[in-house]
Short mmCIF file of C-alpha atoms and ligand atoms in Angstrom, two decimals:
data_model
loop_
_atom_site.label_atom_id
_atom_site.label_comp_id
_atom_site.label_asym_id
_atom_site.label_seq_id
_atom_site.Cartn_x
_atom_site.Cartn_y
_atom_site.Cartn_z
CA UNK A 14 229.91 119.47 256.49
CA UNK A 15 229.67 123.04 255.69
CA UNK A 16 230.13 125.54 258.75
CA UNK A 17 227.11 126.30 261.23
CA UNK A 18 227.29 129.24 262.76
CA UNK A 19 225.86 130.76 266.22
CA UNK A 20 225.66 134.10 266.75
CA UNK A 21 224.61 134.76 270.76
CA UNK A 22 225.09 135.27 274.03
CA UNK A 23 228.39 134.13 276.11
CA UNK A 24 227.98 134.07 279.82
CA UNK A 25 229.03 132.72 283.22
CA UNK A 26 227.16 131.09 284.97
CA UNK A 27 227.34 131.74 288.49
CA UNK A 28 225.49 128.50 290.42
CA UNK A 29 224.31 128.30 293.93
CA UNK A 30 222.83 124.81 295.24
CA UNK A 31 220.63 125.29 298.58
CA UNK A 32 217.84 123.34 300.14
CA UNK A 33 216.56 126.22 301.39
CA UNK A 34 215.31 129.92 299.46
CA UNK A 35 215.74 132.91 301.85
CA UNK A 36 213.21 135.31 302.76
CA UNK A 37 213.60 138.66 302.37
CA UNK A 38 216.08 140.09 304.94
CA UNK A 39 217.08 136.36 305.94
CA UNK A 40 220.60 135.28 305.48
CA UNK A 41 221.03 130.88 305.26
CA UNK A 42 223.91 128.47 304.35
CA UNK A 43 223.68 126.72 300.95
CA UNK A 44 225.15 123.65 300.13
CA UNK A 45 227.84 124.61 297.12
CA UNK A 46 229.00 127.37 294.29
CA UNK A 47 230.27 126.78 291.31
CA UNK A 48 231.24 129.13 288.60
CA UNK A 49 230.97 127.56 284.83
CA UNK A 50 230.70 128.59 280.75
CA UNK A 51 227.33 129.12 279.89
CA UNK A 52 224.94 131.49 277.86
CA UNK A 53 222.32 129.80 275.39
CA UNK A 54 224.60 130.85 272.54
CA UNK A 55 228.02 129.31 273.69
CA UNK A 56 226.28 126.24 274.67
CA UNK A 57 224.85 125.51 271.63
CA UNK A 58 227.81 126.62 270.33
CA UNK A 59 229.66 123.69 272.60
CA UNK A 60 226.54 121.07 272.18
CA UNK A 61 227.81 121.61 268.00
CA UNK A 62 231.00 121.24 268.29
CA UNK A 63 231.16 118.04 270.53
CA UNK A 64 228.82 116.00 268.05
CA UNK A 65 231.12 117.61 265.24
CA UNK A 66 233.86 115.49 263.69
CA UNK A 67 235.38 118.30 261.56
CA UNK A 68 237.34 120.79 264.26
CA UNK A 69 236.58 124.27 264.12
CA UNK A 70 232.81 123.24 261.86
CA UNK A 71 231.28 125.72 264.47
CA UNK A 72 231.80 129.58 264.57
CA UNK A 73 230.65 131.76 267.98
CA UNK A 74 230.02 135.44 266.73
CA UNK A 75 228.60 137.53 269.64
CA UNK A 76 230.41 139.77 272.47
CA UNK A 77 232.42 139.29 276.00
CA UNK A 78 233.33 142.13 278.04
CA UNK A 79 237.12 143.15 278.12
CA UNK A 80 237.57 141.09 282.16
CA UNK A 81 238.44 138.40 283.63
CA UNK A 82 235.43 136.44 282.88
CA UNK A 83 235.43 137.36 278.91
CA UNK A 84 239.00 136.06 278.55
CA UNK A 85 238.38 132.59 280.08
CA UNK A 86 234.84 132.08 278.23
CA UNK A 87 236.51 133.05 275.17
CA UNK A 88 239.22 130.14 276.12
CA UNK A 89 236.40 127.32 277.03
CA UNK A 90 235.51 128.18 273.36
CA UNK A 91 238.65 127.77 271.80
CA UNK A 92 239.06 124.77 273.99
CA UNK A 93 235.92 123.45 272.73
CA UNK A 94 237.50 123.66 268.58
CA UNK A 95 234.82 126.62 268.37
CA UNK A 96 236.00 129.42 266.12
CA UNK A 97 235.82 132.19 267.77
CA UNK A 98 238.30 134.92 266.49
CA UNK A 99 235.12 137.34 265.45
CA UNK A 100 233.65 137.60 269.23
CA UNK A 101 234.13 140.93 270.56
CA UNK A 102 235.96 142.07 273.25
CA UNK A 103 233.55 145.39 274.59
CA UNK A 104 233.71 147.60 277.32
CA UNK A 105 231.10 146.49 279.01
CA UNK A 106 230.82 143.39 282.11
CA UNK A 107 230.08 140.18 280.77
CA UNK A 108 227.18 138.44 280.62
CA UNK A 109 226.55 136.37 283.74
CA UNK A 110 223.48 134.24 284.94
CA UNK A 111 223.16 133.87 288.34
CA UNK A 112 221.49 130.39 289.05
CA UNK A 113 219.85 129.17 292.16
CA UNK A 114 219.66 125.12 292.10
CA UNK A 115 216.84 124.43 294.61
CA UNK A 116 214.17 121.77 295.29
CA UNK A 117 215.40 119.94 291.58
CA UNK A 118 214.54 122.89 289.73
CA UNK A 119 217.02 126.06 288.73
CA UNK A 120 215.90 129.77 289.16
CA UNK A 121 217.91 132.11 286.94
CA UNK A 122 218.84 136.39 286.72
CA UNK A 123 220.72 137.32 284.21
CA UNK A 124 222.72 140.41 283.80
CA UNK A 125 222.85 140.65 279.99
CA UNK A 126 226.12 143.22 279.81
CA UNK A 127 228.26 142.61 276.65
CA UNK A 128 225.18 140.26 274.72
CA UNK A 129 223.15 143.35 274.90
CA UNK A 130 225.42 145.38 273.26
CA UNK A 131 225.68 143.71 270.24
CA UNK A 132 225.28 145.66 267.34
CA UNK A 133 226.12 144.87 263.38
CA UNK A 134 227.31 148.47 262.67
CA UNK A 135 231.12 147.18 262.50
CA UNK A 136 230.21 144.22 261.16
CA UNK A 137 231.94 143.37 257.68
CA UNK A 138 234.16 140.27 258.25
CA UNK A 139 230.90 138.32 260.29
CA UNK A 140 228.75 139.23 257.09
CA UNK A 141 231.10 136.98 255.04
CA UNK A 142 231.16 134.10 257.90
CA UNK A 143 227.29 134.09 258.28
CA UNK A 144 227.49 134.23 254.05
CA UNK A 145 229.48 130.68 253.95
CA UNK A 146 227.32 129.08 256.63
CA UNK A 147 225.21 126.42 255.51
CA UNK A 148 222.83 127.21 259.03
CA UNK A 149 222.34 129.94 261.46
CA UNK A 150 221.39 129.32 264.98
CA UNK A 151 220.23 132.01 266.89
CA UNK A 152 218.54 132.65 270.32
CA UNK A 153 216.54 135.43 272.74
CA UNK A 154 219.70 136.54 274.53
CA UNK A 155 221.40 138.83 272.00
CA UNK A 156 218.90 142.11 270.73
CA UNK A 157 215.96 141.31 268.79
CA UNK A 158 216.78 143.44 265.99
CA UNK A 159 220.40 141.54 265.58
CA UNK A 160 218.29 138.38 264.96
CA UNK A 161 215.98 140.03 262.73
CA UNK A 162 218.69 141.80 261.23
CA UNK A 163 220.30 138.35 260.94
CA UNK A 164 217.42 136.23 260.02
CA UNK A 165 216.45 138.72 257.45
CA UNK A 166 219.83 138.20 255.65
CA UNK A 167 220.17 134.83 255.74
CA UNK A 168 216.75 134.59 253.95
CA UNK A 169 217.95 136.77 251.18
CA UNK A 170 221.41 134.55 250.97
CA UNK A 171 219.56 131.13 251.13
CA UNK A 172 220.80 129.94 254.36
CA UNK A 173 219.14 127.98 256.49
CA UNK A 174 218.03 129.82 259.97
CA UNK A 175 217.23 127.70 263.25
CA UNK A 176 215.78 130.06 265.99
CA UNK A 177 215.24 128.98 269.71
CA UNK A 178 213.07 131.88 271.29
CA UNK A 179 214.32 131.48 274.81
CA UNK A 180 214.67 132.86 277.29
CA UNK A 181 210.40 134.18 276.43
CA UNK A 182 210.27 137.63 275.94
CA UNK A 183 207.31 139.58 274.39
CA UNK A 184 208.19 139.99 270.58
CA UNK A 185 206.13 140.00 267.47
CA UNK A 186 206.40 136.85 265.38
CA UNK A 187 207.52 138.71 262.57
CA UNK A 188 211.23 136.30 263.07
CA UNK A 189 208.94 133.35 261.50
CA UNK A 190 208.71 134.49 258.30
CA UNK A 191 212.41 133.69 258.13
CA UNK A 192 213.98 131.17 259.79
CA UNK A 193 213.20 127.61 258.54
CA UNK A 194 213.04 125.90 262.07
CA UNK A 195 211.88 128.02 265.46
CA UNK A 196 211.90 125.41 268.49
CA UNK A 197 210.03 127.34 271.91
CA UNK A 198 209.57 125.30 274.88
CA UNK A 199 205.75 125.20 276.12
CA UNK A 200 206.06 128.52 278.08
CA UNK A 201 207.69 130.67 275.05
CA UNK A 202 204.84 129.08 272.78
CA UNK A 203 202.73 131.13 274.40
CA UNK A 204 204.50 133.91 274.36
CA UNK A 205 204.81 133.91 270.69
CA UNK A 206 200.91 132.63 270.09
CA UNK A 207 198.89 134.00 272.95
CA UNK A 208 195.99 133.12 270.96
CA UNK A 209 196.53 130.00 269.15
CA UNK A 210 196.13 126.60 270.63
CA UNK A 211 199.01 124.52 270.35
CA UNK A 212 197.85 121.96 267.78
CA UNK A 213 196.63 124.89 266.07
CA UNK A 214 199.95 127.05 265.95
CA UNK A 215 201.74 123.70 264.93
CA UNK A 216 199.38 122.72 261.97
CA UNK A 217 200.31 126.22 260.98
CA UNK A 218 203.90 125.85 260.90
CA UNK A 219 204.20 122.33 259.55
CA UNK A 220 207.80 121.17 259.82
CA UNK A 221 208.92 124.15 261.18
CA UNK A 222 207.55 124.90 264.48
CA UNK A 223 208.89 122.39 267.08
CA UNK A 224 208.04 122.52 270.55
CA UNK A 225 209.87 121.14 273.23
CA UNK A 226 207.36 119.52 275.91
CA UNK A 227 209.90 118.67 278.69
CA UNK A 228 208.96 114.91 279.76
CA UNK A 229 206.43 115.21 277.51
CA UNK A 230 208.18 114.99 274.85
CA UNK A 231 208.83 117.37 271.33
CA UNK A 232 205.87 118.15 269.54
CA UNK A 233 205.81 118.74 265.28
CA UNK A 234 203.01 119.10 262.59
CA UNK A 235 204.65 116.98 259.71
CA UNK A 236 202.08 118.10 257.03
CA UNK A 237 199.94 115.09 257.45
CA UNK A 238 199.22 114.88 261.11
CA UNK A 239 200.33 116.26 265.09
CA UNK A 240 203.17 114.53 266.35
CA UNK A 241 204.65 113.95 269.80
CA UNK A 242 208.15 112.71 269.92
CA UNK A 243 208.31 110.75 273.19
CA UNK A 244 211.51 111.70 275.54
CA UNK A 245 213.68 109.58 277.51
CA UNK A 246 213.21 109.48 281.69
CA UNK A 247 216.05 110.37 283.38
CA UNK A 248 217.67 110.89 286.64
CA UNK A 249 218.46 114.42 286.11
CA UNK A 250 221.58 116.04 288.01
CA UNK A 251 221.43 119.56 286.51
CA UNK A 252 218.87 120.01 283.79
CA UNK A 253 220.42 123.75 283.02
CA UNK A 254 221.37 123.77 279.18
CA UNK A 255 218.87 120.90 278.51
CA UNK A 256 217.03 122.80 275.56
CA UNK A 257 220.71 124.10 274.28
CA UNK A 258 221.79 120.75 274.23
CA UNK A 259 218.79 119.47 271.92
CA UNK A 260 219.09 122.64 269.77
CA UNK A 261 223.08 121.87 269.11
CA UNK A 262 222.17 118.79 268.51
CA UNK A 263 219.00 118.98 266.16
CA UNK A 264 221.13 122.13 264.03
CA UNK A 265 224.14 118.82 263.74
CA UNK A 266 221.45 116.27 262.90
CA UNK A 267 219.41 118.93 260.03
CA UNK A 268 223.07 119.75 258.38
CA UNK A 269 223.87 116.01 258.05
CA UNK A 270 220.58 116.09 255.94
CA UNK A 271 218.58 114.07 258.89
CA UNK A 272 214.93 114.25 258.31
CA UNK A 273 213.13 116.59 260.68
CA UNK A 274 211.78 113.62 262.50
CA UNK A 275 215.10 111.99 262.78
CA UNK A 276 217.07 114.79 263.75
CA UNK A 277 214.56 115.61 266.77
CA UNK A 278 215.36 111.76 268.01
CA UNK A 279 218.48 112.85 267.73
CA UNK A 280 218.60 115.44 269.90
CA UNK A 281 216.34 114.47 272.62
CA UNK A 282 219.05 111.71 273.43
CA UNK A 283 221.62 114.46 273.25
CA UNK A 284 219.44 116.24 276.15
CA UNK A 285 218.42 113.09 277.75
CA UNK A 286 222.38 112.35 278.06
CA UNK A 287 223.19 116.17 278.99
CA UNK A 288 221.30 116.42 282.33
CA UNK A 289 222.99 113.64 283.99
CA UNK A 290 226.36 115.83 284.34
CA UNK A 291 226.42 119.05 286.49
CA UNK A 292 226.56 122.42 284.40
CA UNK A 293 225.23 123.73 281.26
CA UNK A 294 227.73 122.47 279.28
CA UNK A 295 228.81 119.71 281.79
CA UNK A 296 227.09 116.78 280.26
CA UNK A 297 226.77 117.72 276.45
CA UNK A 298 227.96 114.31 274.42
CA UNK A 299 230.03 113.56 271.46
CA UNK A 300 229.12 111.79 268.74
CA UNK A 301 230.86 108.90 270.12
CA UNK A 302 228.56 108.98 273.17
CA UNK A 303 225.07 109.36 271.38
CA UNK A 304 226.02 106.76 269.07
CA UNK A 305 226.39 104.46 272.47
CA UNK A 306 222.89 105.28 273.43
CA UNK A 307 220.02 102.15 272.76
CA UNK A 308 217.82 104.39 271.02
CA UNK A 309 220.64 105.86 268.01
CA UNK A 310 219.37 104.19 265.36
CA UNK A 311 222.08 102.87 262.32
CA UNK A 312 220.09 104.26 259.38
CA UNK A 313 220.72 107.46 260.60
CA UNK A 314 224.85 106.82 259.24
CA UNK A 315 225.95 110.18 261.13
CA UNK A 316 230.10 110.53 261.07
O1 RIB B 15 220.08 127.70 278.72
C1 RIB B 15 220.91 127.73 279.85
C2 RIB B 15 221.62 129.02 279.94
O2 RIB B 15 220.71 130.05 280.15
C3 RIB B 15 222.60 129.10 281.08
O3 RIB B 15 223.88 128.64 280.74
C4 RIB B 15 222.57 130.54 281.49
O4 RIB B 15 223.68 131.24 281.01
C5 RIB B 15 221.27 131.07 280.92
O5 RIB B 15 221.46 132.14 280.10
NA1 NA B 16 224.29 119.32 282.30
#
């Protein structure tokens, strides 16, 4: 397998469980606080790596700020056989996300810090590294122009570009015209098509626009006809790095030549498995793991 590489944010995540939110001015007991890797592009990053079976198949380029907090992210990489000897160390905090786990459901602030400050200017040796990728991944937590920048390079090298547009934010949809794969959940569909109707958008993008549905599934155009990839139920524990999970997993699943179809079944039983562990990162599988699951199916030969 030739290398994927992610270029994105690297955060902490900073997680608060309560049963209760507090008005304002109120002050209430939660439950428990953990502190844990995240960021949409380390996870991915991590949900790579894990179904990977070369070591070190999966580069991080992005920044940490030079603390306490940069230096042990930057060690959950390493630890996780991602290459990571391009990230940046910046004067600047590093990126947290403060999460509130209440009622099932997460609520999330982040302070951007160091993934906002990425800039290409310096970049020479991560030119060559994107240039000997075989796929991109890249997400909404870094600056917009870096991904344009990014996506606009790959184009003109012939690599491959998968682009998850989360967390929303208002941009033009100029990005589509090249990446090969852009995967919004339901809310950041709208974001990027206001105006379209989702079968619509879709028939547009045929085998290229894939849109997670939560439960509902993943939805695709394949050319011929609208498609909804069904998900699998489960008893979710922490459902924080769900969509990073399937995007790790679908980028694996495309590289070892998958169909699009396949590679989506793929990855929702990477997410489906993901959510039963606590943390972003907590419940990503291996190979090993997915290839346990009733629904892997043989043909797809992944080692
Ligand atoms: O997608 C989940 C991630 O989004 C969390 O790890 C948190 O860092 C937020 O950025
Ligand atoms: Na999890």
């Amino acid at each position: 397998m030739k290398k994927i590489t992610v270029v994105g944010s690297i955060s902490m995540d900073l997680v608060t469980s309560t049963k209760k939110i507090p008005e304002a001015g109120e002050t209430i007991v939660g439950q428990s606080f953990s502190m844990v890797p995240g960021g949409k592009g380390a996870n991915q990053a991590v949900a790579i790596s894990r179904l990977s079976t070369e070591k070190t198949s999966v580069t991080m380029l992005g920044a940490v700020g030079d603390d306490t907090f940069g230096k042990e992210l930057i060690l959950n990489l390493k630890n996780n056989q991602i290459f990571c000897d391009n990230v940046g160390t910046i004067p600047q905090i590093t990126g947290i996300a403060q999460i509130t786990i209440y009622d099932n459901d997460n609520r999330i602030i982040i302070i951007p810090g160091a993934n906002s400050a990425i800039t290409t200017e310096t970049w020479t040796q991560e030119w060559e590294t994107i240039k000997e990728s075989e796929l991109v991944v890249l997400q909404n937590e870094i600056p917009h122009e870096v991904n344009l920048q990014i996506a606009k390079f790959c184009k003109a090298n012939t690599i491959k570009v998968l682009y998850n547009p989360a967390p929303a934010r208002k941009t033009d949809t100029e990005m589509l015209d090249f990446v090969d794969y852009i995967t919004p959940n339901e809310h950041e569909y709208k974001d990027l098509f206001p105006d379209l109707s989702l079968e619509d958008g879709l028939k547009k993008y045929p085998n290229k626009l894939i849109v997670t549905l939560g439960i509902k599934g993943v939805a695709l155009h394949d050319g011929t006809q609208f498609q909804v990839i069904p998900a699998i139920p489960a008893k979710a524990i922490d459902t924080t790095g769900a969509g990073d999970t399937f995007n790790g997993a679908f980028a694996v699943a495309i590289s070892k030549k998958l169909e699009i179809k396949e590679a989506i079944k793929f990855a929702v039983i990477a997410s489906h498995l993901s959510v039963q562990k606590f943390g972003a990162q907590g419940g990503m599988p291996t190979l090993k793991e997915i290839k346990g699951h009733e629904n892997y199916e043989k043909k797809w030969n992944l080692e």
